[in-house]
Structures are given as C-alpha cells and as structure tokens.
PDB file of C-alpha atoms and ligand atoms in Angstrom:
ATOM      1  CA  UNK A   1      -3.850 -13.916  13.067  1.00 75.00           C
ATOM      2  CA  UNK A   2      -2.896 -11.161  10.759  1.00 94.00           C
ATOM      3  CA  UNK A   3      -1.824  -7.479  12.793  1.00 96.00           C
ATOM      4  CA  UNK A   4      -3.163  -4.420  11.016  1.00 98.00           C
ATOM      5  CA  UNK A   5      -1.495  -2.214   8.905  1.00 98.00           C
ATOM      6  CA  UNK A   6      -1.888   1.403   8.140  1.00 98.00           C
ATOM      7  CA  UNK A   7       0.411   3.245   5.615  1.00 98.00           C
ATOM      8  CA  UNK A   8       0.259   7.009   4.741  1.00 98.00           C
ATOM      9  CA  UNK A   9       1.024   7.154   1.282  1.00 98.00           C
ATOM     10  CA  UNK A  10       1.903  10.854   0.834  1.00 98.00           C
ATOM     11  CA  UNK A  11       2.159  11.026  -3.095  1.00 98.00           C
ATOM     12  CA  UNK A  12       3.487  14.183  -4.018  1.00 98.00           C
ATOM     13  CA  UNK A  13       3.349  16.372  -0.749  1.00 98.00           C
ATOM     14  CA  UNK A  14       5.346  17.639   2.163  1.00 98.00           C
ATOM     15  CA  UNK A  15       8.217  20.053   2.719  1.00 98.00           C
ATOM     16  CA  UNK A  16      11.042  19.877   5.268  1.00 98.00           C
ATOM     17  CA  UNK A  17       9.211  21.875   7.204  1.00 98.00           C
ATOM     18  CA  UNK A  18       5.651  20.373   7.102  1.00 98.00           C
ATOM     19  CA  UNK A  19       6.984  16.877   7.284  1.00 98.00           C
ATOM     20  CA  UNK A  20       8.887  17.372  10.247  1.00 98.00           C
ATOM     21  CA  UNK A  21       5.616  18.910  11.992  1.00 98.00           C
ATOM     22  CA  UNK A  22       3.932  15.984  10.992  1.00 98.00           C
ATOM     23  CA  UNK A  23       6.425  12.677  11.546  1.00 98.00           C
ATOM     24  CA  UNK A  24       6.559  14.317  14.679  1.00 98.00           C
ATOM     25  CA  UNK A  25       2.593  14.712  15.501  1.00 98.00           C
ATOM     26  CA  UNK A  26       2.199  11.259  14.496  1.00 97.00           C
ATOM     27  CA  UNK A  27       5.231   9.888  16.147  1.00 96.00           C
ATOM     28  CA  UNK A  28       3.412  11.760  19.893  1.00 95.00           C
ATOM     29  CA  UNK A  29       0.599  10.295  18.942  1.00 94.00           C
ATOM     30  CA  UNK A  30       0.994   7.154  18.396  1.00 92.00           C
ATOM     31  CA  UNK A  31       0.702   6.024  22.431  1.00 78.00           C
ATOM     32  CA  UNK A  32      -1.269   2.699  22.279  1.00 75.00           C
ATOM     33  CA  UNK A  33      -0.885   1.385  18.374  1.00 82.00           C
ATOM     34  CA  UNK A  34      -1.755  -2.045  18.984  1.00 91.00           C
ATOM     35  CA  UNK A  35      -1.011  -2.050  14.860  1.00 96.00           C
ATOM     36  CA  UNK A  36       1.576  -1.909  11.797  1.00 97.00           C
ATOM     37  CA  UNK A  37       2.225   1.729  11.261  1.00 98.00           C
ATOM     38  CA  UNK A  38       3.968   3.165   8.161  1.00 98.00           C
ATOM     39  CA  UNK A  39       4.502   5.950   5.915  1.00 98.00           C
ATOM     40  CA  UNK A  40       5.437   5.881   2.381  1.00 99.00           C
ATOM     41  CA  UNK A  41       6.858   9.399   1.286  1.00 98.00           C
ATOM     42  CA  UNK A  42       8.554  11.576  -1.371  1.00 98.00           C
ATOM     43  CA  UNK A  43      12.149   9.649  -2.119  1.00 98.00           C
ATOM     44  CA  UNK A  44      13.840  12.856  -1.403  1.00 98.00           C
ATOM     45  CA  UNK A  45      12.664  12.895   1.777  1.00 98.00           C
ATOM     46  CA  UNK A  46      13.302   9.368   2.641  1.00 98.00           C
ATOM     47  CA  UNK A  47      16.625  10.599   4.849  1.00 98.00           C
ATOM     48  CA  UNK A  48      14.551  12.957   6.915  1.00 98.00           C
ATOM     49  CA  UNK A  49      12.130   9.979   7.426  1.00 98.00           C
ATOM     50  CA  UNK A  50      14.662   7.727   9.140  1.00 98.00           C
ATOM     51  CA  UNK A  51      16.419  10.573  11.286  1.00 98.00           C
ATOM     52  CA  UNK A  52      13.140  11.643  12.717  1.00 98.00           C
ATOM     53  CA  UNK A  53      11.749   7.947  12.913  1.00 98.00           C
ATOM     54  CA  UNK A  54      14.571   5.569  13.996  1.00 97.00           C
ATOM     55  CA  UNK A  55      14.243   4.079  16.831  1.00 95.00           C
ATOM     56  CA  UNK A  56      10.220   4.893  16.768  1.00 96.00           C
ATOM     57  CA  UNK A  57       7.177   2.137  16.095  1.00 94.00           C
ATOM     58  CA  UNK A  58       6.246   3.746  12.772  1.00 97.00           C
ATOM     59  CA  UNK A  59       8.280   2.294   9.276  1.00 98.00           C
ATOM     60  CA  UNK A  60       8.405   4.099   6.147  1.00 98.00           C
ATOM     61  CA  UNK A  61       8.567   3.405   2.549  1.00 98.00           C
ATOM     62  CA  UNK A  62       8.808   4.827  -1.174  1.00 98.00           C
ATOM     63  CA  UNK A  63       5.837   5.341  -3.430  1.00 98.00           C
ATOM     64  CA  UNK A  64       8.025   3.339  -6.753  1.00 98.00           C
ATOM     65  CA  UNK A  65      11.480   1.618  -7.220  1.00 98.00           C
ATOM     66  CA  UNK A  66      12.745   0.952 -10.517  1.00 98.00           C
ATOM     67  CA  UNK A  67      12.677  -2.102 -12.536  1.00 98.00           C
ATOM     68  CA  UNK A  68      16.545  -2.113 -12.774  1.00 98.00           C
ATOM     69  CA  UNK A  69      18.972  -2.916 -10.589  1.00 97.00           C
ATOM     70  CA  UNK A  70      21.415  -0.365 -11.603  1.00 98.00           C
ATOM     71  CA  UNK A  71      22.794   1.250 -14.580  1.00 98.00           C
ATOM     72  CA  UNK A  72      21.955   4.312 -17.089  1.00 98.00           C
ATOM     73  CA  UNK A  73      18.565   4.370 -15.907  1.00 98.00           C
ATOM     74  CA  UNK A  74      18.123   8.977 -15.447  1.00 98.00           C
ATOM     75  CA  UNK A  75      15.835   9.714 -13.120  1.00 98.00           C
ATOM     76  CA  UNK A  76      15.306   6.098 -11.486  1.00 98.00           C
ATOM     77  CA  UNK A  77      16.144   4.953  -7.762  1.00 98.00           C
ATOM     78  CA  UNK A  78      16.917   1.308  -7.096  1.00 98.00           C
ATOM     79  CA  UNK A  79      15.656  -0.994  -4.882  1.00 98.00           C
ATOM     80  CA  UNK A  80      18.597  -1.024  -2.600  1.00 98.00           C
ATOM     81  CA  UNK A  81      18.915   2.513  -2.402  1.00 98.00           C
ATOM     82  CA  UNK A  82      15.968   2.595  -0.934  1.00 98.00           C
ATOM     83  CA  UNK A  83      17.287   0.059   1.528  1.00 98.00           C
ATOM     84  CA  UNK A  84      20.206   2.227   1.913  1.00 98.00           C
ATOM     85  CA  UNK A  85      17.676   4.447   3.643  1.00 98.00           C
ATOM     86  CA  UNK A  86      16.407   1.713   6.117  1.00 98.00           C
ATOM     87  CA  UNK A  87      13.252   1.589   4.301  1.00 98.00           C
ATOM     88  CA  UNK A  88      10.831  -1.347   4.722  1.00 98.00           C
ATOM     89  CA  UNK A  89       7.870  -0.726   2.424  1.00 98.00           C
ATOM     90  CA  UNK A  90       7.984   0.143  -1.050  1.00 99.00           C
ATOM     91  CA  UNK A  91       4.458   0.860  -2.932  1.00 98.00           C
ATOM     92  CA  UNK A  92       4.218  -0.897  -6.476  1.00 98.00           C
ATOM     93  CA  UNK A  93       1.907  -0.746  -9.193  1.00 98.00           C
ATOM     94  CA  UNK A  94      -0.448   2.501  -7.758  1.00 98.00           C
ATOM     95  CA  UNK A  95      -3.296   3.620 -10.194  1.00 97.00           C
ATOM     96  CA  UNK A  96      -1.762   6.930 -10.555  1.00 97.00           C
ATOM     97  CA  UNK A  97       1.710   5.400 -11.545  1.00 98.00           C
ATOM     98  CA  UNK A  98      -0.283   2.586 -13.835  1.00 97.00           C
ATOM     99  CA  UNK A  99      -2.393   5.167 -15.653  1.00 95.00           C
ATOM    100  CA  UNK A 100      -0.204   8.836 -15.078  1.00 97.00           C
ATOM    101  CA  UNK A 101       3.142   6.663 -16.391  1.00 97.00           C
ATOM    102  CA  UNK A 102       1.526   3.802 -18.499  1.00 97.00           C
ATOM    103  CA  UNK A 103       2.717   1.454 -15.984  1.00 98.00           C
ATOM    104  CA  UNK A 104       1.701  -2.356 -17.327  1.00 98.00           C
ATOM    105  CA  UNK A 105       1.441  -5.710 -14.966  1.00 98.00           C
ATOM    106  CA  UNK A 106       4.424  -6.624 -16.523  1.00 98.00           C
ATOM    107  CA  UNK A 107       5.958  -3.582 -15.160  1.00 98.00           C
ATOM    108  CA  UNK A 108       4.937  -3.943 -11.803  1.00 98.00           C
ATOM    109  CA  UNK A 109       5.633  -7.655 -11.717  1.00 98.00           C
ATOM    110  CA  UNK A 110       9.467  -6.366 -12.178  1.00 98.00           C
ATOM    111  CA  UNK A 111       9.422  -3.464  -9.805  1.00 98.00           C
ATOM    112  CA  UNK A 112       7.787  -6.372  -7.010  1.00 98.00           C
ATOM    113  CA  UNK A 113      10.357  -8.592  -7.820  1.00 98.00           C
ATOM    114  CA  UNK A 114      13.227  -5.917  -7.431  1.00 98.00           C
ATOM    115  CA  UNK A 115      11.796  -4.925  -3.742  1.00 98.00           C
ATOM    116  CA  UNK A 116      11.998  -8.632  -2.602  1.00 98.00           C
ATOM    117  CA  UNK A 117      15.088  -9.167  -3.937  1.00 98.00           C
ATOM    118  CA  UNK A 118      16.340  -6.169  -2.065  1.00 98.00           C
ATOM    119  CA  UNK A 119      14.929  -7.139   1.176  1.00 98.00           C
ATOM    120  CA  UNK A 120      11.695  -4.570   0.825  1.00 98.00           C
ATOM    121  CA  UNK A 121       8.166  -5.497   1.549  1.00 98.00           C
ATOM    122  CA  UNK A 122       6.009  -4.553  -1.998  1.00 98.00           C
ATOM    123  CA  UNK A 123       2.846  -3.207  -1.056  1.00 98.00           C
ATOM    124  CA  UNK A 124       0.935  -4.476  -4.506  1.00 98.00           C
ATOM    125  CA  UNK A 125      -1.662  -1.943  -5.612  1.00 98.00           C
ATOM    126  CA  UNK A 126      -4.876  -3.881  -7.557  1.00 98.00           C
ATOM    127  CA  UNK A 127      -8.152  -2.198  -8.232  1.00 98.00           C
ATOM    128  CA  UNK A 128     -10.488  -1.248 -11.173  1.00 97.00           C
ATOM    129  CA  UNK A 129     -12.010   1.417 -12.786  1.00 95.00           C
ATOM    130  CA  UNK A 130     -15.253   3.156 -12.747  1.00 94.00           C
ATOM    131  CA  UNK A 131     -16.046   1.546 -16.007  1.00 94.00           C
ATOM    132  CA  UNK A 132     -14.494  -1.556 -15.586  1.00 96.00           C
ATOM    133  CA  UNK A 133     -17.224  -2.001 -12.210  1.00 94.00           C
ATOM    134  CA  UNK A 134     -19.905  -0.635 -14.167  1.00 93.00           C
ATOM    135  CA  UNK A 135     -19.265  -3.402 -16.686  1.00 95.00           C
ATOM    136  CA  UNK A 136     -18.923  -5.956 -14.460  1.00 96.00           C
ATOM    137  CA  UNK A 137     -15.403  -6.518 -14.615  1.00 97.00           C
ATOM    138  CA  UNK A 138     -13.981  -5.835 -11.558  1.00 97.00           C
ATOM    139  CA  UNK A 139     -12.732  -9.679 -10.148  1.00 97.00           C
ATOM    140  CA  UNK A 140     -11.367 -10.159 -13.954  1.00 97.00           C
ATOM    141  CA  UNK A 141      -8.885  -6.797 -13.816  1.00 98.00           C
ATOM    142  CA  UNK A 142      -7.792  -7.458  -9.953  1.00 98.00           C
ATOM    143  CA  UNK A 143      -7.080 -10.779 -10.372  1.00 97.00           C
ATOM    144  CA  UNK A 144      -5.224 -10.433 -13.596  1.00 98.00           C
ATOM    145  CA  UNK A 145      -3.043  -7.318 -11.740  1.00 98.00           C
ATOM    146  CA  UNK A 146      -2.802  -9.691  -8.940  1.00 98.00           C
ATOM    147  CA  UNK A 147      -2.047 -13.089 -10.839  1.00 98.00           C
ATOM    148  CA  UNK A 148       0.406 -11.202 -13.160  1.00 98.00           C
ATOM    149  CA  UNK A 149       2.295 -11.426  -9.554  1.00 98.00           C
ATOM    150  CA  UNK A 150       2.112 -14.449  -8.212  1.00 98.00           C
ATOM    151  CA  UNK A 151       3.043 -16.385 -11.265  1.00 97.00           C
ATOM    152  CA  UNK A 152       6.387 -14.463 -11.490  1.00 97.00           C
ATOM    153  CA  UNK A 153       7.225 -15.392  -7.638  1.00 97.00           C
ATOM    154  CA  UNK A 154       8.498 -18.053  -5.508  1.00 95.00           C
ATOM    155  CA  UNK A 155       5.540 -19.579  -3.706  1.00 95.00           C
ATOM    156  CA  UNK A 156       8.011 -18.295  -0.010  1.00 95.00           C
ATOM    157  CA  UNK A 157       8.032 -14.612  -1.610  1.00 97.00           C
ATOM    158  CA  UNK A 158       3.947 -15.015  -1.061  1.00 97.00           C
ATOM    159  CA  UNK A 159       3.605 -14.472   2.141  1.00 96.00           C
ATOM    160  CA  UNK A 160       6.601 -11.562   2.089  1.00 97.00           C
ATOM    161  CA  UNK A 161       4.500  -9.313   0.044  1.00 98.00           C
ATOM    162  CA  UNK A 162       1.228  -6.839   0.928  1.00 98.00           C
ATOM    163  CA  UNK A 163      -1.381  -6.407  -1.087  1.00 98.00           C
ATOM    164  CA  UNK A 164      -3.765  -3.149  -1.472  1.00 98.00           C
ATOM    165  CA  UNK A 165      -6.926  -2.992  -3.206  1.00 98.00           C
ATOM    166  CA  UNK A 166      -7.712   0.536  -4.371  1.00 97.00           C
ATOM    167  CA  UNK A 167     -10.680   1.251  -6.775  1.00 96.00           C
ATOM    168  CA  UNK A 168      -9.694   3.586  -8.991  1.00 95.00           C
ATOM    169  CA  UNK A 169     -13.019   6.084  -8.333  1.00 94.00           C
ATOM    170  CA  UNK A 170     -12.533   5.974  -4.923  1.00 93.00           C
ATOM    171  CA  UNK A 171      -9.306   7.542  -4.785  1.00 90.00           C
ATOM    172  CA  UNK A 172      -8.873  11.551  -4.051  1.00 88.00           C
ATOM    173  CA  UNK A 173     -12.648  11.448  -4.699  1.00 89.00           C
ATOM    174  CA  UNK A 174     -14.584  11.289  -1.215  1.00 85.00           C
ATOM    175  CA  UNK A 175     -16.277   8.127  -2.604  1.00 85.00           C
ATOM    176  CA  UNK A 176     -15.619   4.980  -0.522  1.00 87.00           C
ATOM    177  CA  UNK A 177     -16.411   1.431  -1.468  1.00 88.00           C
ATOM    178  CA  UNK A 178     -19.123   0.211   1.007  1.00 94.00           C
ATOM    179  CA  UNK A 179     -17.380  -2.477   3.618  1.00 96.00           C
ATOM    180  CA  UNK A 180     -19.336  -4.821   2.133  1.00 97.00           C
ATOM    181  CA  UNK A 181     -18.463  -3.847  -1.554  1.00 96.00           C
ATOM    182  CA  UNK A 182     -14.651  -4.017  -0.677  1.00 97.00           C
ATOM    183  CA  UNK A 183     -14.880  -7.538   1.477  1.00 98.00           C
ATOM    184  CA  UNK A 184     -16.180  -8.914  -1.468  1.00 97.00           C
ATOM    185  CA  UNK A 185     -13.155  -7.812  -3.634  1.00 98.00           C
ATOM    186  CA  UNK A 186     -10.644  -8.676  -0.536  1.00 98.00           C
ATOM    187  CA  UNK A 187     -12.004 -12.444  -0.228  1.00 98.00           C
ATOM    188  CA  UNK A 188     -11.582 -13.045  -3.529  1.00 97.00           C
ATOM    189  CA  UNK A 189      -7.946 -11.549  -3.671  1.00 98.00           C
ATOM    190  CA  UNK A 190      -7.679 -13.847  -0.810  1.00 98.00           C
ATOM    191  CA  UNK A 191      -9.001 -16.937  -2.687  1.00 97.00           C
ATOM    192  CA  UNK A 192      -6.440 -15.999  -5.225  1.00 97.00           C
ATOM    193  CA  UNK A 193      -3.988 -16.049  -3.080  1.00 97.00           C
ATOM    194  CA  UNK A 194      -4.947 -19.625  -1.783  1.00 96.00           C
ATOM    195  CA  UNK A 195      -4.805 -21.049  -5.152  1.00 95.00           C
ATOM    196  CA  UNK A 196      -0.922 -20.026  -5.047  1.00 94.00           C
ATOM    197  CA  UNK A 197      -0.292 -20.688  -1.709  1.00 91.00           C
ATOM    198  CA  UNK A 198      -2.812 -21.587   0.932  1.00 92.00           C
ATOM    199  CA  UNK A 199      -0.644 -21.175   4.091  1.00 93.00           C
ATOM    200  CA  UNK A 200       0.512 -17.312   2.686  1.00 94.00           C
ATOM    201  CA  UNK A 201      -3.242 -16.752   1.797  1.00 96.00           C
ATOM    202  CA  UNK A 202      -4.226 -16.244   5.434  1.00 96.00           C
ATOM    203  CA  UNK A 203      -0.659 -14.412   6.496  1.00 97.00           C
ATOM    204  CA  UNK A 204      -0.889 -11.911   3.715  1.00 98.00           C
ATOM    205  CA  UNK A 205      -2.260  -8.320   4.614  1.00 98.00           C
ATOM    206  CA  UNK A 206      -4.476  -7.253   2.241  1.00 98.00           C
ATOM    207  CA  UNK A 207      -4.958  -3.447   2.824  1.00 98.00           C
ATOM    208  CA  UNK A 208      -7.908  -0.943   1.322  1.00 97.00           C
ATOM    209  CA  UNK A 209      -7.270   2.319   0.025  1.00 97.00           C
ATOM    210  CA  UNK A 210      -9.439   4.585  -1.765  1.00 96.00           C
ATOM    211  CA  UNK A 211     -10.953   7.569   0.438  1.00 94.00           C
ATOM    212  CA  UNK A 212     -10.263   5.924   4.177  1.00 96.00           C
ATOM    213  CA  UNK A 213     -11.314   8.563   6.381  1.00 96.00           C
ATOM    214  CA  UNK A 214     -11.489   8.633  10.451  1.00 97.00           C
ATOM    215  CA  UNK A 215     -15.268   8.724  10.008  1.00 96.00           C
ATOM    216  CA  UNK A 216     -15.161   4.820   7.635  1.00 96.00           C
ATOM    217  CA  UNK A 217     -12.151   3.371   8.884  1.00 97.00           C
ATOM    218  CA  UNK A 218     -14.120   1.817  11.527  1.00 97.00           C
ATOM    219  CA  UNK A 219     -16.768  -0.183   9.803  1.00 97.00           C
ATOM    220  CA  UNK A 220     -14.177  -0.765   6.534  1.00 97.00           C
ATOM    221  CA  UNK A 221     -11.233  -2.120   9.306  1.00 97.00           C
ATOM    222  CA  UNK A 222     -13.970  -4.638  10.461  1.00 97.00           C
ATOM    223  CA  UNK A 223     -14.267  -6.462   7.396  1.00 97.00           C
ATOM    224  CA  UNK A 224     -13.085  -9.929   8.029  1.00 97.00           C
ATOM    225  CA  UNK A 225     -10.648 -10.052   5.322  1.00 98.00           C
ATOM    226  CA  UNK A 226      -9.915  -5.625   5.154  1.00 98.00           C
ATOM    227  CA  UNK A 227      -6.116  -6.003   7.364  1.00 98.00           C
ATOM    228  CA  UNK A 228      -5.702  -2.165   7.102  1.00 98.00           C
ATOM    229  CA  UNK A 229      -5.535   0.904   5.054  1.00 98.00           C
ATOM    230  CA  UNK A 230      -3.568   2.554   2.234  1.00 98.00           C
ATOM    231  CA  UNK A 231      -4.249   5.895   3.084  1.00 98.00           C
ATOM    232  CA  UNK A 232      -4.083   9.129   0.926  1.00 98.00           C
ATOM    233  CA  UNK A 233      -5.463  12.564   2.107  1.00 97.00           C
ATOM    234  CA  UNK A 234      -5.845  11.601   5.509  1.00 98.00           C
ATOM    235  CA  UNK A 235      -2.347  10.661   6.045  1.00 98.00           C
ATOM    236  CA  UNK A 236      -1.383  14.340   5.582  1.00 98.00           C
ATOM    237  CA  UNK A 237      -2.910  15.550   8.344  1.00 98.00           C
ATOM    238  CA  UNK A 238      -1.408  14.213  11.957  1.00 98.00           C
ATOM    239  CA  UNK A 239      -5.099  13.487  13.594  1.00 97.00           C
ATOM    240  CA  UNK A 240      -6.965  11.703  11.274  1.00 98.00           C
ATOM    241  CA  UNK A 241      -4.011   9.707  10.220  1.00 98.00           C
ATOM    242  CA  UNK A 242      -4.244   8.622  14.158  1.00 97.00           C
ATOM    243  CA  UNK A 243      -7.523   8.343  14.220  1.00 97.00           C
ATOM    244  CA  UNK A 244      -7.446   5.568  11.525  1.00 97.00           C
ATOM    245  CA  UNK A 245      -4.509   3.855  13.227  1.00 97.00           C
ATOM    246  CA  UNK A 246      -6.911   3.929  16.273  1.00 96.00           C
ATOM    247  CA  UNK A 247      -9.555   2.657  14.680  1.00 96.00           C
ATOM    248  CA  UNK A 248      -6.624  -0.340  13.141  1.00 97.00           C
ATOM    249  CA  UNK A 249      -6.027  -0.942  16.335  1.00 95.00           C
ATOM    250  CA  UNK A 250      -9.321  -1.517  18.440  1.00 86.00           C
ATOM    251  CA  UNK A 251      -9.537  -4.434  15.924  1.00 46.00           C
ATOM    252  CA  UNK A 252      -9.261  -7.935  16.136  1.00 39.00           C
TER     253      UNK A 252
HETATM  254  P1  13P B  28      -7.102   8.900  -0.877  1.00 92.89           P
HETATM  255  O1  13P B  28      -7.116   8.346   0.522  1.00 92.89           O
HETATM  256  O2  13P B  28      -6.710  10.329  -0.954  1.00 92.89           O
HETATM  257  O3  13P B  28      -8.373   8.575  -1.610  1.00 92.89           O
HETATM  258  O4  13P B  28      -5.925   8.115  -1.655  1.00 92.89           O
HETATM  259  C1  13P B  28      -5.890   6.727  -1.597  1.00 92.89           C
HETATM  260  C2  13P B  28      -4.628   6.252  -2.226  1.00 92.89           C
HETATM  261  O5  13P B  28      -4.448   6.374  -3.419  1.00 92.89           O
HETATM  262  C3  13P B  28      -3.615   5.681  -1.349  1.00 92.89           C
HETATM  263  O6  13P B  28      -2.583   5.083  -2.079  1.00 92.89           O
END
C-alpha cells in the first residue's frame, strides 16, 4: 500500500521572516498526518529549513540540482550539497524549469540520475500542454518525459524515485484537471512504469500537481492511482497547505 505524499513546492517565494511564520504554522499543525509531508523551497533557504524542521515529521527538498557533480559550473548547486543540508526530495524536470530554462528530457534524465546517486529522492515532473491535450497528445509527451527516465535507470532506482504529473494549464491558473481526467493520465504513468518494473509500478508515488486546492484535494486524493499532491499556491499559506495534508491523510 502506497502512504500519501504532499510536497509544497514554494518556487520563488518566502523570506526569513515569512518562512519562519510558516514552517512553523505548518509544523503546529500538523497533529494527526497519517501522510508523507514535505516542502521543497528556495536553495538559500534550505539551512533555515532543517534548523526549524529537524527532528519534526515534515522533509524538505530543492526545486533543481545540477547535472554535474562538481566543477566550474557558476551559479549551479550539486546534488550532495543539497544532501549536505539533510535534504530528502529534490524536484526535477518542472514545466517552469523545462520551458522558462529550455530544460530537455535529456536534461532531466541527468539531474534524476545525479539525485539518486546522491542519496535524494527525484520527484519527476511529466505533464503536457494546453495544445498538446487539445491535439490529442497528451499519453505520447508524458510517457516520452517519463520513458526518457526509466531507460537511463537501474530497474532498483525505480521504485526510489516519485513521480508528479502536472498539466501545464493547470498550473498557477485555478484550472484543475477533473479526478477523472488526471486518473486516466496517472494509470497510464503507472502502466509505464509496469512495463519497466512491475513490482516498483505499484510502490511508486505518483503525485498531481496543477491547482490542488483544500476545496479538490479531496475528490483528486481519491483517485485510485492520485498518491498525493505537488502543491504550488496553496503551500504558501499554512491552512490550506494543512488542509490538503488532511485531506492526504483521511485516505486510504
Ligand atoms: P499551483 O498549485 O500553484 O498550480 O502550482 C502547481 C505546481 O507547479 C507545483 O509544482
């Protein structure tokens, strides 16, 4: 039985000031989560993370790690710095990252294979466009980003990665994919998975992102094959990030 999993993803927001208010809402909050609990946040801020949440249920992350392992690579933070910071999740392959920074599969297969290597759980971001759904295409482009993957891991890394399906119009935009619409794309990320390894297939948390609010988590969370959320907006503010952790973890 997979546990549910729900990860703020911050992007580029906070302050020492508002994240301490809100690490330490959450962390007061957070009485009965029967659920996976993490937040993935600015790097600079990834020190403040662990002294305010060491020792607490909730795990935190990084939004990207580079492709390198070390070097002359300005600007760029490795995979085991971000272990130097006790973090456990790292987000790879977002929409904003693949279409802000012309991030390509290839790309992300690197950065995914850098996080395991380093001990960090790759939370894989797949999911299409507007356009792409409109024309059909949607179970070509995920599983190409998600193939791209699997074929550059060890069939053990399988079951050591997450996976996040996040349609592109649904994110920042107060558009949600119907449950229905999104347990469609999550089986057949699952099926994927299968053809890789079967055993992994039914460990592997696939999480939805895109527009998860307190007032959808509910019906989205109790999609058979929907193991949590990837959440944007609503992770910034302390009560509706519970309130979708609640939600997590009245499920099965
Ligand atoms: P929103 O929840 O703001 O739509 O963002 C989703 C997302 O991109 C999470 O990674």
């Amino acid at each position: 039985m997979r546990q549910k999993l729900v990860v703020g993803n911050w992007k580029m927001n906070g302050g020492f000031a508002f994240n301490a208010a809100l690490l330490n809402d959450i962390k007061s909050g957070l009485n009965q989560a029967n659920c996976g609990v993490a937040v993935c946040v600015p790097a600079p801020y990834l020190a403040q993370c662990q002294l305010a949440l060491s020792g607490s249920k909730i795990a935190w992350g990084a939004q990207d790690v580079s492709a390198h392992e070390s070097g002359a690579y300005t600007g760029e933070i490795s995979a085991t710095m971000l272990r130097d910071f006790s973090c456990d999740y790292v987000i790879v392959g977002h929409s904003e990252r693949r279409s802000y920074h012309g991030e390509t599969d290839n790309l992300v297969v690197q950065k995914t294979q850098r996080a395991l290597a380093a001990g960090l759980t790759p939370i894989v971001c797949v999911g299409e466009t507007l356009q792409e759904r409109e024309a059909g295409q949607t179970d070509v482009v995920v599983s190409r980003q998600v193939n791209a993957v699997l074929e550059a891991i060890d069939v053990a890394e399988v079951e050591r990665i997450v996976l996040a399906y996040e349609p592109v119009w649904a994110i920042g935009t107060g558009k949600t994919a119907t449950p229905q619409m999104a347990q469609e794309v999550h089986a057949s990320l699952r099926a994927t998975l299968a053809k890789k390894e079967s055993g992994a297939a039914v460990k592997v948390q696939i999480l939805y992102g895109g527009s998860m609010k307190p007032d959808n988590a509910q019906e989205l969370l109790a999609m058979p094959d929907i193991d949590g959320g990837l959440i944007g907006g609503a992770a910034l503010k302390a009560a509706d990030f519970l309130a979708i952790v609640q939600a997590a973890s009245g499920g099965r």
